Every structure is written in structure tokens, then in C-alpha cells.
């Protein structure tokens, strides 16, 4: 039977500090009703620690759930677009902190779809026999890139991390199929300028320039169409129909 990548443990890190819709009403022209009607969001969590700290705790919890020692891992992958530093990678720092001394480590930046892209990479490596036990973490600290004068964007994003342990399975269980896609031509709908080589170093970042630029309505239309088409393709690859699906978990 084909080797597949099966999730055997999972964990999360949810920061304790909450920014509610009532809090945002004090910062900008918005309301709890307006936000909930358009997004369903009532609170977003803000982290006082760095992305690596969030990723580490989620990783430790996933390993505990899987009953696995970090030294048994072959690979650590962290999906993030908000590392606190560019080098070393968040994955390398997590690898060191948890004691995964036998594992390779690298970061992957695919923004909102990072965990799905990470799953495709992890599943492919396990199916090929390159790795048997892999830790995948998705972690973001996006609040630092928010301009809290912008009610259309800052209401959407918060901080947190989630992790999963993938292991090789020989009984058919695991990731059945993955479908990936991208449209680089629409990249201008979501930009963070402050973390690339385009910007000049400065003591502070002007939020009007370095904030997250996000065209919500445009991204929403792209995402809905893309998700629907991708779901059809991945079901076909897995040899399934919509009637076989018990649960759909889309990105928020």
C-alpha cells in the first residue's frame, strides 16, 4: 500500500491578550456590529512574544500529542511571512529550542496558504521516503504590520501558531491529494514592504508606508473562486466526490 503522510499530533499557541471589537471602536470609526456582519470576528489575539516563541509552544504541544521525542524528527518546517529576523530561520531556531538535533529545518513563505503549501511539501517528502517524521508549524505575528487607523484591514488580523506532526503511514491513512495554485499578477492586493530589501533601515516604521496593504474585497473574490476550483481538482486527484466529504475547513 502507498506510503502517505498522516497527522499524528497537533498543538497550538493562542496569545492571552485579546483585542476586541469594542477596543477597535475606540481606535477607529467602526462598530462591533459592522465587523461581525462582514467578518464574523469578535476578537483577535495579540502576542507580546515573537513568532519563534509562538511556534515553539505549538511545536512542543504537537510533539506531546504525538507522544514523540523531538530527537526523532527528520525535518522541521515553519510556514510564516512574519519572522522576527530573516536569518537564522524560525524553523532553525525552533529546531534548536525543542532539541530536534537530528532534523533539517527551513522556513516557507506562502502567506495565508502557508500551512497548505507546507503540507504539500511535507507529504511529498514523506511519500518519497526522504523523511518519515516531520514537524510542520504555521505561525504569524501580524499585528505589528497593522495600521490601526485602517478599519478595512486591521480588524482582520491577529497573532498565533498551530503545529502538526506528520508521520509515514503504510495503511492508506493520511494526505490523499494536494492542489496548489498562485496568481502572482494579483500580488499587489496584499503587500508588506517593511521586511524586504526595498526599504531603508530606520528606527521606526511609518505605518502609512510599512503597514500591511490589503485589498480585502479583491482578495475575497480571488480566494472564493480559487478555493472552489482547487477543491474540485483535489477531489478528482483523490478519487472522491463531494458526497464523500464530511467536513470542509476553509481559511477564515
mmCIF file of C-alpha atoms in Angstrom:
data_model
loop_
_atom_site.group_PDB
_atom_site.id
_atom_site.type_symbol
_atom_site.label_atom_id
_atom_site.label_comp_id
_atom_site.label_asym_id
_atom_site.label_seq_id
_atom_site.Cartn_x
_atom_site.Cartn_y
_atom_site.Cartn_z
ATOM 1 C CA UNK A 1 0.000 0.000 0.000
ATOM 2 C CA UNK A 2 1.187 3.520 -0.796
ATOM 3 C CA UNK A 3 3.046 5.407 1.924
ATOM 4 C CA UNK A 4 1.218 8.555 2.961
ATOM 5 C CA UNK A 5 1.753 11.388 5.427
ATOM 6 C CA UNK A 6 -0.563 11.032 8.414
ATOM 7 C CA UNK A 7 -1.094 13.662 11.112
ATOM 8 C CA UNK A 8 -0.390 12.017 14.465
ATOM 9 C CA UNK A 9 -0.234 15.060 16.736
ATOM 10 C CA UNK A 10 -1.246 18.691 16.809
ATOM 11 C CA UNK A 11 -0.852 21.715 19.024
ATOM 12 C CA UNK A 12 -1.494 25.447 19.157
ATOM 13 C CA UNK A 13 -0.370 28.669 20.786
ATOM 14 C CA UNK A 14 -3.045 31.317 21.316
ATOM 15 C CA UNK A 15 -1.728 34.540 22.894
ATOM 16 C CA UNK A 16 -3.574 35.604 26.070
ATOM 17 C CA UNK A 17 -4.042 39.255 25.096
ATOM 18 C CA UNK A 18 -7.252 39.885 23.172
ATOM 19 C CA UNK A 19 -8.127 42.909 21.035
ATOM 20 C CA UNK A 20 -11.910 43.055 20.917
ATOM 21 C CA UNK A 21 -14.228 44.859 18.556
ATOM 22 C CA UNK A 22 -15.062 47.178 21.444
ATOM 23 C CA UNK A 23 -11.373 48.051 21.696
ATOM 24 C CA UNK A 24 -11.253 48.849 17.979
ATOM 25 C CA UNK A 25 -14.271 51.132 18.330
ATOM 26 C CA UNK A 26 -12.040 53.368 20.460
ATOM 27 C CA UNK A 27 -9.331 53.453 17.796
ATOM 28 C CA UNK A 28 -11.253 53.988 14.577
ATOM 29 C CA UNK A 29 -14.631 54.646 13.021
ATOM 30 C CA UNK A 30 -16.110 51.165 13.273
ATOM 31 C CA UNK A 31 -18.525 49.123 15.359
ATOM 32 C CA UNK A 32 -18.898 45.631 16.728
ATOM 33 C CA UNK A 33 -21.958 45.108 14.536
ATOM 34 C CA UNK A 34 -20.160 46.306 11.383
ATOM 35 C CA UNK A 35 -17.202 43.971 11.968
ATOM 36 C CA UNK A 36 -19.247 40.895 12.858
ATOM 37 C CA UNK A 37 -21.585 41.350 9.897
ATOM 38 C CA UNK A 38 -18.666 41.422 7.452
ATOM 39 C CA UNK A 39 -16.173 39.048 9.060
ATOM 40 C CA UNK A 40 -17.722 37.129 11.959
ATOM 41 C CA UNK A 41 -14.730 38.175 14.085
ATOM 42 C CA UNK A 42 -15.271 39.311 17.684
ATOM 43 C CA UNK A 43 -11.705 39.153 19.000
ATOM 44 C CA UNK A 44 -8.204 38.797 17.638
ATOM 45 C CA UNK A 45 -5.244 37.745 19.788
ATOM 46 C CA UNK A 46 -2.075 39.858 20.065
ATOM 47 C CA UNK A 47 1.269 38.380 21.060
ATOM 48 C CA UNK A 48 3.742 40.052 23.404
ATOM 49 C CA UNK A 49 6.374 37.483 22.374
ATOM 50 C CA UNK A 50 7.961 36.787 18.997
ATOM 51 C CA UNK A 51 6.916 34.463 16.186
ATOM 52 C CA UNK A 52 9.520 31.880 17.188
ATOM 53 C CA UNK A 53 8.121 31.755 20.729
ATOM 54 C CA UNK A 54 4.623 31.113 19.387
ATOM 55 C CA UNK A 55 5.933 28.427 17.041
ATOM 56 C CA UNK A 56 7.948 26.743 19.775
ATOM 57 C CA UNK A 57 5.000 26.304 22.139
ATOM 58 C CA UNK A 58 2.738 24.985 19.377
ATOM 59 C CA UNK A 59 5.521 22.602 18.342
ATOM 60 C CA UNK A 60 6.029 21.263 21.862
ATOM 61 C CA UNK A 61 2.315 20.641 22.247
ATOM 62 C CA UNK A 62 2.109 18.834 18.908
ATOM 63 C CA UNK A 63 5.020 16.590 19.851
ATOM 64 C CA UNK A 64 3.411 15.821 23.218
ATOM 65 C CA UNK A 65 0.148 14.968 21.465
ATOM 66 C CA UNK A 66 2.010 12.604 19.134
ATOM 67 C CA UNK A 67 3.989 11.086 22.003
ATOM 68 C CA UNK A 68 7.184 11.810 20.099
ATOM 69 C CA UNK A 69 10.603 12.965 21.207
ATOM 70 C CA UNK A 70 11.976 15.906 19.208
ATOM 71 C CA UNK A 71 15.193 13.970 18.570
ATOM 72 C CA UNK A 72 13.157 11.541 16.429
ATOM 73 C CA UNK A 73 12.178 14.232 13.923
ATOM 74 C CA UNK A 74 13.718 14.217 10.454
ATOM 75 C CA UNK A 75 12.594 17.716 9.475
ATOM 76 C CA UNK A 76 11.137 20.928 10.915
ATOM 77 C CA UNK A 77 9.237 23.266 8.573
ATOM 78 C CA UNK A 78 7.765 26.608 9.639
ATOM 79 C CA UNK A 79 5.296 28.436 7.404
ATOM 80 C CA UNK A 80 5.394 32.158 8.146
ATOM 81 C CA UNK A 81 5.557 35.550 6.462
ATOM 82 C CA UNK A 82 6.340 37.376 9.716
ATOM 83 C CA UNK A 83 9.654 36.089 11.103
ATOM 84 C CA UNK A 84 11.250 38.400 13.658
ATOM 85 C CA UNK A 85 14.542 38.038 11.785
ATOM 86 C CA UNK A 86 15.354 36.707 8.329
ATOM 87 C CA UNK A 87 18.368 34.625 9.315
ATOM 88 C CA UNK A 88 18.506 32.189 11.009
ATOM 89 C CA UNK A 89 15.114 30.848 10.008
ATOM 90 C CA UNK A 90 12.321 30.436 12.519
ATOM 91 C CA UNK A 91 12.463 26.700 11.809
ATOM 92 C CA UNK A 92 16.143 26.552 12.713
ATOM 93 C CA UNK A 93 15.523 28.373 15.988
ATOM 94 C CA UNK A 94 12.596 26.089 16.823
ATOM 95 C CA UNK A 95 14.717 23.053 15.927
ATOM 96 C CA UNK A 96 17.360 24.180 18.421
ATOM 97 C CA UNK A 97 14.939 25.087 21.197
ATOM 98 C CA UNK A 98 12.993 21.829 21.164
ATOM 99 C CA UNK A 99 16.096 19.669 20.784
ATOM 100 C CA UNK A 100 15.396 18.265 17.315
ATOM 101 C CA UNK A 101 19.112 17.686 16.843
ATOM 102 C CA UNK A 102 18.711 15.191 14.001
ATOM 103 C CA UNK A 103 16.330 17.275 11.896
ATOM 104 C CA UNK A 104 16.804 19.599 8.966
ATOM 105 C CA UNK A 105 14.954 22.899 9.146
ATOM 106 C CA UNK A 106 13.676 25.608 6.815
ATOM 107 C CA UNK A 107 11.008 28.312 6.558
ATOM 108 C CA UNK A 108 8.346 28.540 3.880
ATOM 109 C CA UNK A 109 6.567 31.786 2.969
ATOM 110 C CA UNK A 110 3.222 31.379 1.250
ATOM 111 C CA UNK A 111 1.296 33.914 3.365
ATOM 112 C CA UNK A 112 -2.268 32.783 4.176
ATOM 113 C CA UNK A 113 -1.828 29.471 2.382
ATOM 114 C CA UNK A 114 1.430 28.654 4.172
ATOM 115 C CA UNK A 115 0.154 25.642 6.070
ATOM 116 C CA UNK A 116 -1.393 24.124 2.944
ATOM 117 C CA UNK A 117 1.818 24.670 0.988
ATOM 118 C CA UNK A 118 3.751 23.250 3.911
ATOM 119 C CA UNK A 119 1.519 20.185 3.966
ATOM 120 C CA UNK A 120 2.189 19.605 0.260
ATOM 121 C CA UNK A 121 5.953 19.757 0.854
ATOM 122 C CA UNK A 122 5.838 17.534 3.933
ATOM 123 C CA UNK A 123 3.537 14.983 2.309
ATOM 124 C CA UNK A 124 5.731 14.806 -0.781
ATOM 125 C CA UNK A 125 8.885 14.254 1.262
ATOM 126 C CA UNK A 126 7.274 11.504 3.314
ATOM 127 C CA UNK A 127 5.737 9.797 0.284
ATOM 128 C CA UNK A 128 9.114 9.826 -1.474
ATOM 129 C CA UNK A 129 10.843 8.263 1.514
ATOM 130 C CA UNK A 130 13.055 11.307 2.123
ATOM 131 C CA UNK A 131 11.605 11.764 5.609
ATOM 132 C CA UNK A 132 9.465 9.722 7.997
ATOM 133 C CA UNK A 133 8.672 12.138 10.824
ATOM 134 C CA UNK A 134 8.152 15.846 10.170
ATOM 135 C CA UNK A 135 7.005 18.775 12.287
ATOM 136 C CA UNK A 136 5.076 21.473 10.421
ATOM 137 C CA UNK A 137 4.272 24.773 12.131
ATOM 138 C CA UNK A 138 2.240 27.722 10.908
ATOM 139 C CA UNK A 139 2.983 30.894 12.888
ATOM 140 C CA UNK A 140 2.285 34.581 12.357
ATOM 141 C CA UNK A 141 2.670 37.805 14.320
ATOM 142 C CA UNK A 142 0.787 40.160 12.043
ATOM 143 C CA UNK A 143 -0.374 42.834 14.431
ATOM 144 C CA UNK A 144 2.963 44.653 14.176
ATOM 145 C CA UNK A 145 2.218 45.289 10.486
ATOM 146 C CA UNK A 146 -1.219 46.768 11.150
ATOM 147 C CA UNK A 147 -2.192 50.397 10.775
ATOM 148 C CA UNK A 148 -4.984 50.676 13.323
ATOM 149 C CA UNK A 149 -6.365 53.700 11.510
ATOM 150 C CA UNK A 150 -7.331 51.387 8.641
ATOM 151 C CA UNK A 151 -10.630 49.770 9.572
ATOM 152 C CA UNK A 152 -10.780 47.662 6.444
ATOM 153 C CA UNK A 153 -7.610 45.722 7.220
ATOM 154 C CA UNK A 154 -6.668 45.874 10.896
ATOM 155 C CA UNK A 155 -9.923 44.255 12.004
ATOM 156 C CA UNK A 156 -8.958 41.035 10.229
ATOM 157 C CA UNK A 157 -5.554 40.014 11.515
ATOM 158 C CA UNK A 158 -4.095 38.723 14.767
ATOM 159 C CA UNK A 159 -1.303 36.502 16.043
ATOM 160 C CA UNK A 160 -0.952 32.799 16.813
ATOM 161 C CA UNK A 161 0.547 29.464 15.852
ATOM 162 C CA UNK A 162 -0.537 25.930 15.058
ATOM 163 C CA UNK A 163 1.562 22.809 14.567
ATOM 164 C CA UNK A 164 1.159 19.251 13.343
ATOM 165 C CA UNK A 165 3.351 16.166 13.400
ATOM 166 C CA UNK A 166 3.277 14.124 10.199
ATOM 167 C CA UNK A 167 4.443 10.502 10.126
ATOM 168 C CA UNK A 168 4.712 7.908 7.395
ATOM 169 C CA UNK A 169 1.691 5.641 7.258
ATOM 170 C CA UNK A 170 1.545 2.352 5.426
ATOM 171 C CA UNK A 171 -2.151 1.617 5.932
ATOM 172 C CA UNK A 172 -3.518 4.152 3.452
ATOM 173 C CA UNK A 173 -4.336 6.836 6.012
ATOM 174 C CA UNK A 174 -3.009 10.345 5.518
ATOM 175 C CA UNK A 175 -2.918 13.101 2.921
ATOM 176 C CA UNK A 176 -4.712 11.774 -0.162
ATOM 177 C CA UNK A 177 -4.089 14.669 -2.550
ATOM 178 C CA UNK A 178 -2.962 18.287 -2.657
ATOM 179 C CA UNK A 179 -3.677 21.055 -5.142
ATOM 180 C CA UNK A 180 -1.595 24.237 -5.248
ATOM 181 C CA UNK A 181 -2.075 27.428 -7.201
ATOM 182 C CA UNK A 182 -0.910 31.028 -7.339
ATOM 183 C CA UNK A 183 -1.610 34.231 -9.233
ATOM 184 C CA UNK A 184 1.417 36.458 -8.900
ATOM 185 C CA UNK A 185 -0.238 39.067 -11.056
ATOM 186 C CA UNK A 186 -2.637 39.795 -8.185
ATOM 187 C CA UNK A 187 0.202 40.151 -5.685
ATOM 188 C CA UNK A 188 -0.399 43.861 -5.322
ATOM 189 C CA UNK A 189 -3.594 43.174 -3.403
ATOM 190 C CA UNK A 190 -1.588 42.182 -0.310
ATOM 191 C CA UNK A 191 1.792 43.745 0.450
ATOM 192 C CA UNK A 192 4.133 44.099 3.424
ATOM 193 C CA UNK A 193 7.007 46.359 2.402
ATOM 194 C CA UNK A 194 8.807 46.682 5.715
ATOM 195 C CA UNK A 195 10.542 43.290 5.732
ATOM 196 C CA UNK A 196 12.258 43.291 2.355
ATOM 197 C CA UNK A 197 15.380 44.883 0.919
ATOM 198 C CA UNK A 198 13.333 47.657 -0.740
ATOM 199 C CA UNK A 199 13.051 49.644 2.470
ATOM 200 C CA UNK A 200 15.795 51.688 4.095
ATOM 201 C CA UNK A 201 16.673 50.816 7.705
ATOM 202 C CA UNK A 202 15.092 53.161 10.210
ATOM 203 C CA UNK A 203 14.475 53.268 13.923
ATOM 204 C CA UNK A 204 10.711 53.159 13.384
ATOM 205 C CA UNK A 205 8.425 52.233 10.550
ATOM 206 C CA UNK A 206 5.831 54.746 9.380
ATOM 207 C CA UNK A 207 2.577 52.751 9.439
ATOM 208 C CA UNK A 208 1.292 54.722 6.454
ATOM 209 C CA UNK A 209 4.125 53.239 4.375
ATOM 210 C CA UNK A 210 5.137 49.980 6.021
ATOM 211 C CA UNK A 211 1.752 48.701 7.139
ATOM 212 C CA UNK A 212 0.105 45.692 5.588
ATOM 213 C CA UNK A 213 -1.560 46.847 2.389
ATOM 214 C CA UNK A 214 -4.587 44.647 1.880
ATOM 215 C CA UNK A 215 -7.420 44.954 -0.659
ATOM 216 C CA UNK A 216 -9.958 42.841 1.152
ATOM 217 C CA UNK A 217 -12.770 42.720 -1.387
ATOM 218 C CA UNK A 218 -10.420 41.877 -4.244
ATOM 219 C CA UNK A 219 -8.698 39.154 -2.225
ATOM 220 C CA UNK A 220 -12.058 37.751 -1.129
ATOM 221 C CA UNK A 221 -13.227 37.351 -4.727
ATOM 222 C CA UNK A 222 -9.935 35.752 -5.753
ATOM 223 C CA UNK A 223 -9.998 33.400 -2.766
ATOM 224 C CA UNK A 224 -13.595 32.211 -3.166
ATOM 225 C CA UNK A 225 -13.105 31.404 -6.839
ATOM 226 C CA UNK A 226 -9.712 29.840 -6.235
ATOM 227 C CA UNK A 227 -10.836 27.679 -3.320
ATOM 228 C CA UNK A 228 -13.835 26.330 -5.206
ATOM 229 C CA UNK A 229 -11.785 25.423 -8.275
ATOM 230 C CA UNK A 230 -8.990 23.943 -6.172
ATOM 231 C CA UNK A 231 -11.448 21.812 -4.183
ATOM 232 C CA UNK A 232 -12.814 20.306 -7.386
ATOM 233 C CA UNK A 233 -9.297 19.473 -8.626
ATOM 234 C CA UNK A 234 -8.093 17.949 -5.359
ATOM 235 C CA UNK A 235 -11.202 15.770 -5.018
ATOM 236 C CA UNK A 236 -10.608 14.478 -8.532
ATOM 237 C CA UNK A 237 -6.989 13.676 -7.711
ATOM 238 C CA UNK A 238 -8.057 11.830 -4.564
ATOM 239 C CA UNK A 239 -10.714 9.855 -6.449
ATOM 240 C CA UNK A 240 -13.505 11.324 -4.331
ATOM 241 C CA UNK A 241 -16.722 13.266 -4.873
ATOM 242 C CA UNK A 242 -18.342 15.977 -2.781
ATOM 243 C CA UNK A 243 -20.662 13.331 -1.323
ATOM 244 C CA UNK A 244 -17.617 11.678 0.283
ATOM 245 C CA UNK A 245 -16.691 14.801 2.249
ATOM 246 C CA UNK A 246 -17.869 15.119 5.852
ATOM 247 C CA UNK A 247 -16.189 18.412 6.739
ATOM 248 C CA UNK A 248 -14.757 21.419 4.893
ATOM 249 C CA UNK A 249 -12.419 23.764 6.794
ATOM 250 C CA UNK A 250 -11.603 26.839 4.704
ATOM 251 C CA UNK A 251 -9.248 29.629 5.670
ATOM 252 C CA UNK A 252 -11.040 32.190 7.827
#
